[in-house]
mmCIF file of C-alpha atoms in Angstrom:
data_model
loop_
_atom_site.group_PDB
_atom_site.id
_atom_site.type_symbol
_atom_site.label_atom_id
_atom_site.label_comp_id
_atom_site.label_asym_id
_atom_site.label_seq_id
_atom_site.Cartn_x
_atom_site.Cartn_y
_atom_site.Cartn_z
ATOM 1 C CA MET A 1 -6.568 11.290 -6.862
ATOM 2 C CA SER A 2 -3.775 13.129 -3.596
ATOM 3 C CA PRO A 3 -3.730 16.378 -3.212
ATOM 4 C CA PRO A 4 -0.052 18.227 -3.412
ATOM 5 C CA THR A 5 2.974 17.865 -5.757
ATOM 6 C CA PRO A 6 5.783 16.370 -5.592
ATOM 7 C CA SER A 7 8.849 17.994 -6.431
ATOM 8 C CA ARG A 8 10.652 17.062 -9.090
ATOM 9 C CA LEU A 9 13.119 13.620 -8.947
ATOM 10 C CA PRO A 10 16.354 14.767 -7.401
ATOM 11 C CA THR A 11 20.042 14.866 -8.713
ATOM 12 C CA TRP A 12 21.421 14.668 -5.129
ATOM 13 C CA LEU A 13 21.768 10.402 -5.717
ATOM 14 C CA VAL A 14 24.794 11.374 -7.774
ATOM 15 C CA ARG A 15 26.033 14.483 -4.389
ATOM 16 C CA HIS A 16 25.033 11.626 -2.222
ATOM 17 C CA ALA A 17 26.610 8.685 -2.719
ATOM 18 C CA ARG A 18 29.810 9.153 -0.774
ATOM 19 C CA ARG A 19 27.394 9.500 1.464
ATOM 20 C CA TRP A 20 25.501 6.015 1.508
ATOM 21 C CA LEU A 21 29.051 3.926 1.192
ATOM 22 C CA LEU A 22 29.938 5.931 4.259
ATOM 23 C CA ALA A 23 27.120 5.595 6.336
ATOM 24 C CA GLY A 24 26.794 1.536 5.471
ATOM 25 C CA VAL A 25 22.985 1.331 5.079
ATOM 26 C CA CYS A 26 21.305 -2.662 5.222
ATOM 27 C CA LEU A 27 19.492 -2.212 2.342
ATOM 28 C CA LEU A 28 18.808 -6.276 -0.007
ATOM 29 C CA PRO A 29 21.181 -6.456 -3.202
ATOM 30 C CA THR A 30 19.559 -8.238 -5.848
ATOM 31 C CA ALA A 31 21.206 -9.553 -9.396
ATOM 32 C CA ALA A 32 17.523 -8.981 -10.434
ATOM 33 C CA THR A 33 17.741 -5.186 -8.635
ATOM 34 C CA ALA A 34 19.997 -3.966 -11.338
ATOM 35 C CA GLN A 35 17.451 -4.491 -14.478
ATOM 36 C CA GLY A 36 15.888 -0.963 -15.682
ATOM 37 C CA LEU A 37 12.153 -0.142 -15.518
ATOM 38 C CA ASP A 38 13.629 -0.895 -20.249
ATOM 39 C CA ALA A 39 13.215 -4.983 -18.539
ATOM 40 C CA PHE A 40 9.730 -4.846 -17.832
ATOM 41 C CA GLN A 41 7.404 -4.701 -20.911
ATOM 42 C CA HIS A 42 4.520 -2.548 -19.725
ATOM 43 C CA THR A 43 0.348 -2.449 -21.078
ATOM 44 C CA ALA A 44 -1.968 -0.079 -20.453
ATOM 45 C CA TRP A 45 -5.878 -0.026 -20.295
ATOM 46 C CA VAL A 46 -7.451 3.487 -20.476
ATOM 47 C CA VAL A 47 -11.095 4.642 -19.652
ATOM 48 C CA GLY A 48 -12.537 4.141 -23.108
ATOM 49 C CA GLN A 49 -11.217 1.122 -23.481
ATOM 50 C CA GLY A 50 -14.088 -0.471 -20.546
ATOM 51 C CA ALA A 51 -11.229 0.342 -17.875
ATOM 52 C CA PRO A 52 -12.715 2.528 -14.777
ATOM 53 C CA GLY A 53 -11.924 5.778 -13.532
ATOM 54 C CA ASP A 54 -10.221 6.616 -10.642
ATOM 55 C CA ILE A 55 -9.183 2.838 -9.327
ATOM 56 C CA TRP A 56 -8.488 3.602 -5.546
ATOM 57 C CA ASP A 57 -7.110 -0.084 -4.628
ATOM 58 C CA LEU A 58 -6.655 -3.444 -5.739
ATOM 59 C CA ALA A 59 -7.559 -7.357 -5.028
ATOM 60 C CA GLU A 60 -6.070 -10.168 -5.984
ATOM 61 C CA THR A 61 -8.801 -13.347 -6.256
ATOM 62 C CA PRO A 62 -8.044 -16.741 -6.395
ATOM 63 C CA ASP A 63 -7.371 -17.657 -9.660
ATOM 64 C CA SER A 64 -5.656 -15.145 -10.444
ATOM 65 C CA GLY A 65 -8.312 -11.487 -11.388
ATOM 66 C CA LEU A 66 -8.118 -8.784 -9.584
ATOM 67 C CA LEU A 67 -10.600 -7.177 -7.901
ATOM 68 C CA LEU A 68 -11.208 -3.288 -8.542
ATOM 69 C CA ALA A 69 -12.161 -0.529 -6.249
ATOM 70 C CA THR A 70 -12.997 2.743 -8.048
ATOM 71 C CA GLY A 71 -14.841 5.836 -7.677
ATOM 72 C CA SER A 72 -17.642 4.221 -9.424
ATOM 73 C CA GLY A 73 -18.029 0.934 -8.028
ATOM 74 C CA LEU A 74 -16.721 -2.680 -7.963
ATOM 75 C CA TYR A 75 -14.763 -3.595 -10.612
ATOM 76 C CA ARG A 76 -13.465 -7.958 -11.778
ATOM 77 C CA PHE A 77 -10.554 -7.674 -14.591
ATOM 78 C CA ASP A 78 -10.126 -11.133 -15.952
ATOM 79 C CA GLY A 79 -6.805 -10.307 -18.632
ATOM 80 C CA ARG A 80 -9.047 -9.415 -20.710
ATOM 81 C CA GLN A 81 -12.331 -7.406 -19.748
ATOM 82 C CA PHE A 82 -13.418 -5.219 -16.585
ATOM 83 C CA THR A 83 -16.627 -5.631 -15.469
ATOM 84 C CA ARG A 84 -18.753 -4.476 -12.856
ATOM 85 C CA GLN A 85 -20.095 -6.167 -9.499
ATOM 86 C CA ASP A 86 -23.177 -5.429 -8.548
ATOM 87 C CA ALA A 87 -24.217 -6.085 -4.537
ATOM 88 C CA PRO A 88 -26.097 -9.984 -4.469
ATOM 89 C CA ASP A 89 -29.314 -10.638 -4.555
ATOM 90 C CA GLY A 90 -30.441 -7.753 -5.438
ATOM 91 C CA ALA A 91 -29.122 -5.625 -2.221
ATOM 92 C CA ARG A 92 -26.780 -2.200 -2.846
ATOM 93 C CA PHE A 93 -23.658 -1.281 -1.982
ATOM 94 C CA PRO A 94 -24.429 1.410 -0.039
ATOM 95 C CA SER A 95 -21.844 3.869 -1.817
ATOM 96 C CA SER A 96 -20.074 3.961 -5.745
ATOM 97 C CA ASN A 97 -16.541 5.547 -4.250
ATOM 98 C CA MET A 98 -14.795 2.601 -3.313
ATOM 99 C CA THR A 99 -11.439 2.786 -1.416
ATOM 100 C CA THR A 100 -9.828 0.348 0.181
ATOM 101 C CA LEU A 101 -10.902 -3.557 -0.349
ATOM 102 C CA ARG A 102 -8.861 -6.205 2.110
ATOM 103 C CA ARG A 103 -10.315 -10.043 0.970
ATOM 104 C CA ASP A 104 -9.270 -12.641 3.973
ATOM 105 C CA ASP A 105 -8.216 -15.620 3.682
ATOM 106 C CA ASP A 106 -12.123 -17.763 3.767
ATOM 107 C CA GLY A 107 -13.510 -15.372 0.358
ATOM 108 C CA THR A 108 -14.701 -12.989 2.251
ATOM 109 C CA LEU A 109 -14.709 -8.830 0.520
ATOM 110 C CA TRP A 110 -14.326 -6.561 2.991
ATOM 111 C CA ILE A 111 -15.220 -3.531 1.054
ATOM 112 C CA ALA A 112 -14.494 0.491 2.360
ATOM 113 C CA TYR A 113 -16.144 3.515 1.334
ATOM 114 C CA TYR A 114 -14.937 6.907 1.245
ATOM 115 C CA ASN A 115 -17.537 9.336 4.608
ATOM 116 C CA ALA A 116 -19.694 4.937 3.578
ATOM 117 C CA GLY A 117 -18.905 2.900 6.331
ATOM 118 C CA ILE A 118 -17.530 -0.637 5.761
ATOM 119 C CA SER A 119 -19.474 -3.810 3.640
ATOM 120 C CA ARG A 120 -19.059 -7.244 4.645
ATOM 121 C CA LEU A 121 -18.845 -9.854 1.759
ATOM 122 C CA SER A 122 -19.642 -13.410 2.583
ATOM 123 C CA PRO A 123 -18.601 -16.443 0.853
ATOM 124 C CA ASP A 124 -21.962 -17.357 0.545
ATOM 125 C CA GLY A 125 -23.082 -13.493 -0.889
ATOM 126 C CA GLN A 126 -24.303 -12.712 2.216
ATOM 127 C CA LEU A 127 -23.860 -8.733 2.125
ATOM 128 C CA ARG A 128 -23.948 -6.790 5.351
ATOM 129 C CA HIS A 129 -22.919 -2.506 5.925
ATOM 130 C CA TYR A 130 -21.302 -0.916 8.589
ATOM 131 C CA GLN A 131 -21.839 2.058 9.276
ATOM 132 C CA ALA A 132 -22.225 5.249 11.915
ATOM 133 C CA ALA A 133 -24.624 3.225 13.613
ATOM 134 C CA GLU A 134 -21.853 0.894 14.337
ATOM 135 C CA GLY A 135 -19.311 2.733 15.314
ATOM 136 C CA LEU A 136 -17.829 4.311 12.679
ATOM 137 C CA PRO A 137 -16.687 7.466 11.797
ATOM 138 C CA PRO A 138 -16.977 9.185 9.329
ATOM 139 C CA GLY A 139 -14.565 9.762 6.639
ATOM 140 C CA LEU A 140 -11.638 8.586 4.628
ATOM 141 C CA ILE A 141 -11.020 4.296 6.145
ATOM 142 C CA PRO A 142 -7.274 4.135 3.826
ATOM 143 C CA LYS A 143 -6.393 0.529 5.046
ATOM 144 C CA LEU A 144 -7.620 -2.722 6.464
ATOM 145 C CA GLU A 145 -5.878 -5.193 8.809
ATOM 146 C CA ARG A 146 -6.032 -8.224 10.649
ATOM 147 C CA ASP A 147 -3.284 -8.712 14.098
ATOM 148 C CA ALA A 148 -1.673 -12.023 15.272
ATOM 149 C CA SER A 149 -5.111 -13.199 17.157
ATOM 150 C CA GLY A 150 -6.970 -12.157 13.751
ATOM 151 C CA ARG A 151 -8.819 -9.287 15.487
ATOM 152 C CA LEU A 152 -9.523 -6.171 12.364
ATOM 153 C CA TRP A 153 -8.886 -3.253 12.342
ATOM 154 C CA ALA A 154 -9.453 -0.415 10.629
ATOM 155 C CA VAL A 155 -7.363 2.667 9.881
ATOM 156 C CA ALA A 156 -9.742 5.263 9.861
ATOM 157 C CA ASP A 157 -8.985 9.318 9.650
ATOM 158 C CA GLY A 158 -12.214 9.702 11.685
ATOM 159 C CA GLY A 159 -10.011 6.862 14.843
ATOM 160 C CA LEU A 160 -8.958 4.025 14.753
ATOM 161 C CA ARG A 161 -12.292 0.503 15.126
ATOM 162 C CA TRP A 162 -11.392 -2.468 15.528
ATOM 163 C CA PHE A 163 -14.134 -4.870 14.955
ATOM 164 C CA ASP A 164 -16.117 -6.793 17.996
ATOM 165 C CA GLY A 165 -17.877 -8.543 15.633
ATOM 166 C CA ALA A 166 -21.052 -6.965 15.014
ATOM 167 C CA ARG A 167 -19.268 -3.546 15.675
ATOM 168 C CA TRP A 168 -16.926 -1.480 15.440
ATOM 169 C CA GLN A 169 -14.976 0.328 18.052
ATOM 170 C CA PRO A 170 -12.004 2.925 19.444
ATOM 171 C CA PRO A 171 -8.816 1.361 21.387
ATOM 172 C CA THR A 172 -8.892 0.562 25.060
ATOM 173 C CA ALA A 173 -7.366 2.808 27.921
ATOM 174 C CA ALA A 174 -5.444 -0.689 27.986
ATOM 175 C CA MET A 175 -5.282 -0.589 24.416
ATOM 176 C CA GLY A 176 -2.986 2.287 25.430
ATOM 177 C CA ILE A 177 -4.291 3.667 21.831
ATOM 178 C CA GLY A 178 -6.110 6.809 22.003
ATOM 179 C CA ASP A 179 -8.914 7.685 19.482
ATOM 180 C CA VAL A 180 -6.522 9.058 17.449
ATOM 181 C CA PRO A 181 -6.909 9.929 13.907
ATOM 182 C CA ALA A 182 -5.186 6.502 11.839
ATOM 183 C CA HIS A 183 -2.631 6.314 8.376
ATOM 184 C CA TRP A 184 -1.812 2.983 7.690
ATOM 185 C CA ALA A 185 -1.643 -0.328 9.170
ATOM 186 C CA LEU A 186 1.326 -3.459 8.004
ATOM 187 C CA ARG A 187 0.851 -6.514 9.549
ATOM 188 C CA ASP A 188 4.800 -8.023 8.956
ATOM 189 C CA ALA A 189 6.226 -12.033 8.697
ATOM 190 C CA GLN A 190 6.479 -12.299 14.010
ATOM 191 C CA GLY A 191 2.924 -10.876 13.681
ATOM 192 C CA THR A 192 3.485 -7.460 14.591
ATOM 193 C CA LEU A 193 0.763 -5.120 13.903
ATOM 194 C CA TRP A 194 2.807 -1.370 12.592
ATOM 195 C CA LEU A 195 0.277 1.444 12.432
ATOM 196 C CA LEU A 196 0.238 5.128 11.322
ATOM 197 C CA ALA A 197 -1.965 6.836 13.722
ATOM 198 C CA GLY A 198 -1.789 10.154 16.536
ATOM 199 C CA ASP A 199 1.226 11.399 14.214
ATOM 200 C CA GLN A 200 3.951 9.014 14.989
ATOM 201 C CA LEU A 201 4.346 5.027 14.492
ATOM 202 C CA TRP A 202 3.190 2.624 16.834
ATOM 203 C CA ARG A 203 3.372 -1.441 17.066
ATOM 204 C CA LEU A 204 1.510 -3.997 17.947
ATOM 205 C CA PRO A 205 3.964 -6.677 18.945
ATOM 206 C CA ALA A 206 2.809 -10.733 18.006
ATOM 207 C CA HIS A 207 -0.201 -11.353 20.202
ATOM 208 C CA ALA A 208 0.403 -8.454 23.111
ATOM 209 C CA THR A 209 -2.546 -6.742 23.977
ATOM 210 C CA ARG A 210 -1.039 -2.692 24.395
ATOM 211 C CA PHE A 211 0.099 -0.681 21.475
ATOM 212 C CA GLU A 212 3.867 0.735 21.877
ATOM 213 C CA ALA A 213 4.884 4.132 20.368
ATOM 214 C CA MET A 214 7.908 4.168 18.357
ATOM 215 C CA GLY A 215 9.070 7.746 19.403
ATOM 216 C CA LEU A 216 8.835 8.192 15.648
ATOM 217 C CA PRO A 217 6.768 11.269 14.284
ATOM 218 C CA VAL A 218 5.050 10.515 11.148
ATOM 219 C CA SER A 219 3.376 12.763 8.597
ATOM 220 C CA ARG A 220 -1.208 12.564 8.289
ATOM 221 C CA LEU A 221 -1.593 10.816 5.501
ATOM 222 C CA SER A 222 1.140 8.837 5.613
ATOM 223 C CA VAL A 223 2.118 4.437 4.187
ATOM 224 C CA LEU A 224 3.797 2.100 5.071
ATOM 225 C CA ALA A 225 6.038 -0.983 3.099
ATOM 226 C CA LEU A 226 8.032 -4.306 4.546
ATOM 227 C CA ARG A 227 11.171 -4.768 2.832
ATOM 228 C CA ALA A 228 11.452 -9.000 1.939
ATOM 229 C CA ASP A 229 13.980 -9.107 4.666
ATOM 230 C CA GLY A 230 11.076 -7.687 7.718
ATOM 231 C CA GLN A 231 12.159 -4.358 7.516
ATOM 232 C CA LEU A 232 9.789 -1.558 7.698
ATOM 233 C CA TRP A 233 9.893 1.557 5.027
ATOM 234 C CA LEU A 234 7.982 4.642 6.343
ATOM 235 C CA GLY A 235 6.181 6.872 2.779
ATOM 236 C CA ASP A 236 6.186 9.970 4.791
ATOM 237 C CA ARG A 237 4.182 13.090 3.214
ATOM 238 C CA GLN A 238 6.481 15.821 3.688
ATOM 239 C CA HIS A 239 10.275 13.648 4.582
ATOM 240 C CA GLY A 240 9.784 11.300 1.672
ATOM 241 C CA VAL A 241 11.309 7.309 1.683
ATOM 242 C CA MET A 242 13.416 6.026 4.524
ATOM 243 C CA PRO A 243 13.406 3.096 6.410
ATOM 244 C CA GLY A 244 11.829 3.030 9.523
ATOM 245 C CA ALA A 245 11.818 -0.173 11.699
ATOM 246 C CA ASP A 246 12.731 -3.334 11.830
ATOM 247 C CA HIS A 247 11.417 -6.182 13.986
ATOM 248 C CA SER A 248 14.220 -5.038 16.768
ATOM 249 C CA GLY A 249 12.595 -2.315 17.107
ATOM 250 C CA LEU A 250 13.323 1.385 15.984
ATOM 251 C CA LEU A 251 15.915 2.169 13.137
ATOM 252 C CA PRO A 252 18.675 3.939 14.812
ATOM 253 C CA GLU A 253 18.555 7.833 14.022
ATOM 254 C CA ALA A 254 22.221 8.182 11.264
ATOM 255 C CA GLU A 255 20.908 5.163 9.484
ATOM 256 C CA ARG A 256 17.423 5.723 8.400
ATOM 257 C CA ARG A 257 18.577 9.356 7.801
ATOM 258 C CA ALA A 258 21.069 8.105 5.795
ATOM 259 C CA GLY A 259 18.835 5.547 3.566
ATOM 260 C CA THR A 260 16.438 8.587 3.017
ATOM 261 C CA LEU A 261 15.590 9.940 -0.091
ATOM 262 C CA PRO A 262 13.778 12.825 0.579
ATOM 263 C CA GLU A 263 12.305 14.162 -3.616
ATOM 264 C CA LEU A 264 9.529 10.847 -3.098
ATOM 265 C CA ARG A 265 6.885 11.828 -1.725
ATOM 266 C CA ALA A 266 4.748 8.700 -2.454
ATOM 267 C CA ALA A 267 1.050 7.699 -2.061
ATOM 268 C CA ARG A 268 2.012 4.211 -1.723
ATOM 269 C CA LEU A 269 4.930 2.222 -1.368
ATOM 270 C CA ARG A 270 5.320 -1.450 -2.159
ATOM 271 C CA PHE A 271 8.612 -3.268 -2.543
ATOM 272 C CA ALA A 272 8.177 -5.879 -5.452
ATOM 273 C CA ARG A 273 10.066 -9.967 -4.875
ATOM 274 C CA ASP A 274 13.276 -8.815 -6.739
ATOM 275 C CA GLY A 275 13.945 -6.338 -3.858
ATOM 276 C CA SER A 276 13.011 -2.699 -6.215
ATOM 277 C CA LEU A 277 10.689 -0.228 -4.395
ATOM 278 C CA TRP A 278 7.737 0.673 -6.126
ATOM 279 C CA GLY A 279 5.889 3.502 -5.917
ATOM 280 C CA SER A 280 2.949 6.217 -6.726
ATOM 281 C CA PHE A 281 3.315 10.128 -6.298
ATOM 282 C CA ILE A 282 1.674 11.893 -4.438
ATOM 283 C CA ALA A 283 -1.090 13.474 -6.626
ATOM 284 C CA ASN A 284 0.960 13.992 -9.743
ATOM 285 C CA GLY A 285 4.339 12.312 -11.370
ATOM 286 C CA GLY A 286 3.286 8.955 -12.173
ATOM 287 C CA ILE A 287 5.073 5.856 -10.283
ATOM 288 C CA PHE A 288 8.844 5.385 -9.100
ATOM 289 C CA ARG A 289 10.802 1.890 -9.030
ATOM 290 C CA VAL A 290 13.747 2.106 -6.384
ATOM 291 C CA THR A 291 16.998 -0.534 -7.038
ATOM 292 C CA PHE A 292 20.196 -1.346 -4.536
ATOM 293 C CA GLU A 293 22.823 -2.470 -5.814
ATOM 294 C CA ASP A 294 26.160 -3.246 -2.827
ATOM 295 C CA GLY A 295 28.091 -0.463 -2.492
ATOM 296 C CA ARG A 296 26.224 1.868 -4.345
ATOM 297 C CA ALA A 297 23.429 5.390 -4.026
ATOM 298 C CA PRO A 298 19.995 4.110 -4.409
ATOM 299 C CA ARG A 299 18.247 3.603 -8.193
ATOM 300 C CA VAL A 300 15.983 5.741 -8.583
ATOM 301 C CA GLU A 301 14.028 5.967 -12.551
ATOM 302 C CA ARG A 302 10.615 7.187 -12.700
ATOM 303 C CA PHE A 303 7.041 6.786 -14.970
ATOM 304 C CA ASP A 304 4.887 8.913 -16.134
ATOM 305 C CA ALA A 305 2.207 10.281 -19.005
ATOM 306 C CA ALA A 306 5.201 10.520 -21.033
ATOM 307 C CA GLN A 307 6.261 7.050 -20.657
ATOM 308 C CA GLY A 308 2.467 5.341 -21.597
ATOM 309 C CA LEU A 309 1.258 5.708 -17.411
ATOM 310 C CA THR A 310 -2.202 5.176 -18.307
ATOM 311 C CA SER A 311 -2.513 8.627 -16.156
ATOM 312 C CA THR A 312 -0.045 10.821 -13.892
ATOM 313 C CA THR A 313 -2.013 10.431 -10.906
ATOM 314 C CA ALA A 314 -1.337 7.117 -10.061
ATOM 315 C CA SER A 315 -2.250 5.333 -6.277
ATOM 316 C CA PRO A 316 -2.627 1.326 -5.612
ATOM 317 C CA LEU A 317 0.731 -0.868 -6.485
ATOM 318 C CA LEU A 318 0.032 -4.601 -6.562
ATOM 319 C CA GLN A 319 2.034 -7.690 -7.880
ATOM 320 C CA ASP A 320 0.453 -10.935 -8.634
ATOM 321 C CA ARG A 321 1.369 -14.042 -7.639
ATOM 322 C CA GLU A 322 3.208 -13.955 -11.179
ATOM 323 C CA HIS A 323 4.357 -11.828 -10.162
ATOM 324 C CA ASN A 324 2.987 -8.898 -12.166
ATOM 325 C CA LEU A 325 3.295 -5.552 -11.094
ATOM 326 C CA TRP A 326 -0.353 -3.686 -11.109
ATOM 327 C CA VAL A 327 -0.408 0.186 -10.621
ATOM 328 C CA GLY A 328 -4.544 2.141 -10.079
ATOM 329 C CA THR A 329 -4.404 5.506 -11.881
ATOM 330 C CA ASN A 330 -7.809 8.026 -12.027
ATOM 331 C CA LEU A 331 -7.820 6.567 -15.935
ATOM 332 C CA GLY A 332 -6.921 3.812 -16.343
ATOM 333 C CA LEU A 333 -4.804 0.362 -15.754
ATOM 334 C CA ASN A 334 -0.945 -0.858 -15.833
ATOM 335 C CA ARG A 335 0.696 -3.735 -15.949
ATOM 336 C CA PHE A 336 4.866 -3.947 -15.239
ATOM 337 C CA ARG A 337 5.753 -7.861 -16.427
ATOM 338 C CA GLY A 338 9.259 -8.311 -16.623
ATOM 339 C CA HIS A 339 10.521 -9.131 -20.459
ATOM 340 C CA ASP A 340 11.027 -12.846 -20.088
ATOM 341 C CA GLY A 341 9.020 -13.590 -18.007
ATOM 342 C CA ARG A 342 10.248 -16.252 -16.023
ATOM 343 C CA ALA A 343 9.074 -15.777 -12.197
ATOM 344 C CA ARG A 344 11.645 -13.886 -9.805
ATOM 345 C CA PRO A 345 12.958 -16.142 -6.982
ATOM 346 C CA LEU A 346 13.130 -13.860 -3.522
ATOM 347 C CA PRO A 347 9.603 -14.038 -2.233
ATOM 348 C CA GLY A 348 8.246 -10.593 -1.062
ATOM 349 C CA PRO A 349 5.534 -10.122 2.342
ATOM 350 C CA ALA A 350 2.738 -8.111 1.292
ATOM 351 C CA ASP A 351 2.259 -4.552 1.727
#
């Protein structure tokens, strides 16, 4: 599902523990993070047992079901069975190769495709497609995100676009960012829109009209995740996973370097509500989970096909309202649930 192969998990955690202690990196310890992956019950649904393959994105429905964007169309999972979702009223989706989902608060579902634009499915069942004629560039659209004003942005490798209600427009000169390839976007609790585009990190503060370049270069197809305290983490495809910024701006270089986990090359990242960081490896290697304990080096655990993951090639991560952690792969769906079944106490942001 993703190109390059990651290197093996490092032995540097032990060797560099002292570096972490001296650096005093601001992490978010919680009692729950002391538990390892063995504290979770893993359930797998594989291709051949009804699950679709090539799962690219996940979204939760109001009734706690899941929607799956896959290489073979849109599916719904109710916890027991997978049901393919056809377009309403005899309409057709422009492609079955769906890569990205976004569900708005009003129930509108946005679906992005590989090389086939974006569809909007309204709560009343109206389906509208947007493609090149409506301003969308060809290629992959890995993320759809709204800024604090409610404007919808399409992060596209063919160029960043925003939706004016009818067409997808490139950024204007007044927005401070050109028509550049974009890789990921994320809005924090303060309303700041964080963006990876043009090989660097940008931000659009709440209700601002102009993007600010943060001066942090990033690799193409990198991703972002938000910690519960608002700290922004970067999954850089060349340099690893690291803290990057917070509400005050870019973190000091020494703090970023000290917090870097260089061997974790992530296709996706997500902070769970217990403060742990989950990620899927690029290309293969399954998933990883990082826990942070006060005064100790981060603990990295790995879960791959050998441990029961539906495939070594994983991508999307989602934590639902019941705190289950879901992982999609190219051969099925996985759920990680705490053995005690109790909700974790720490609320976390959407990634």
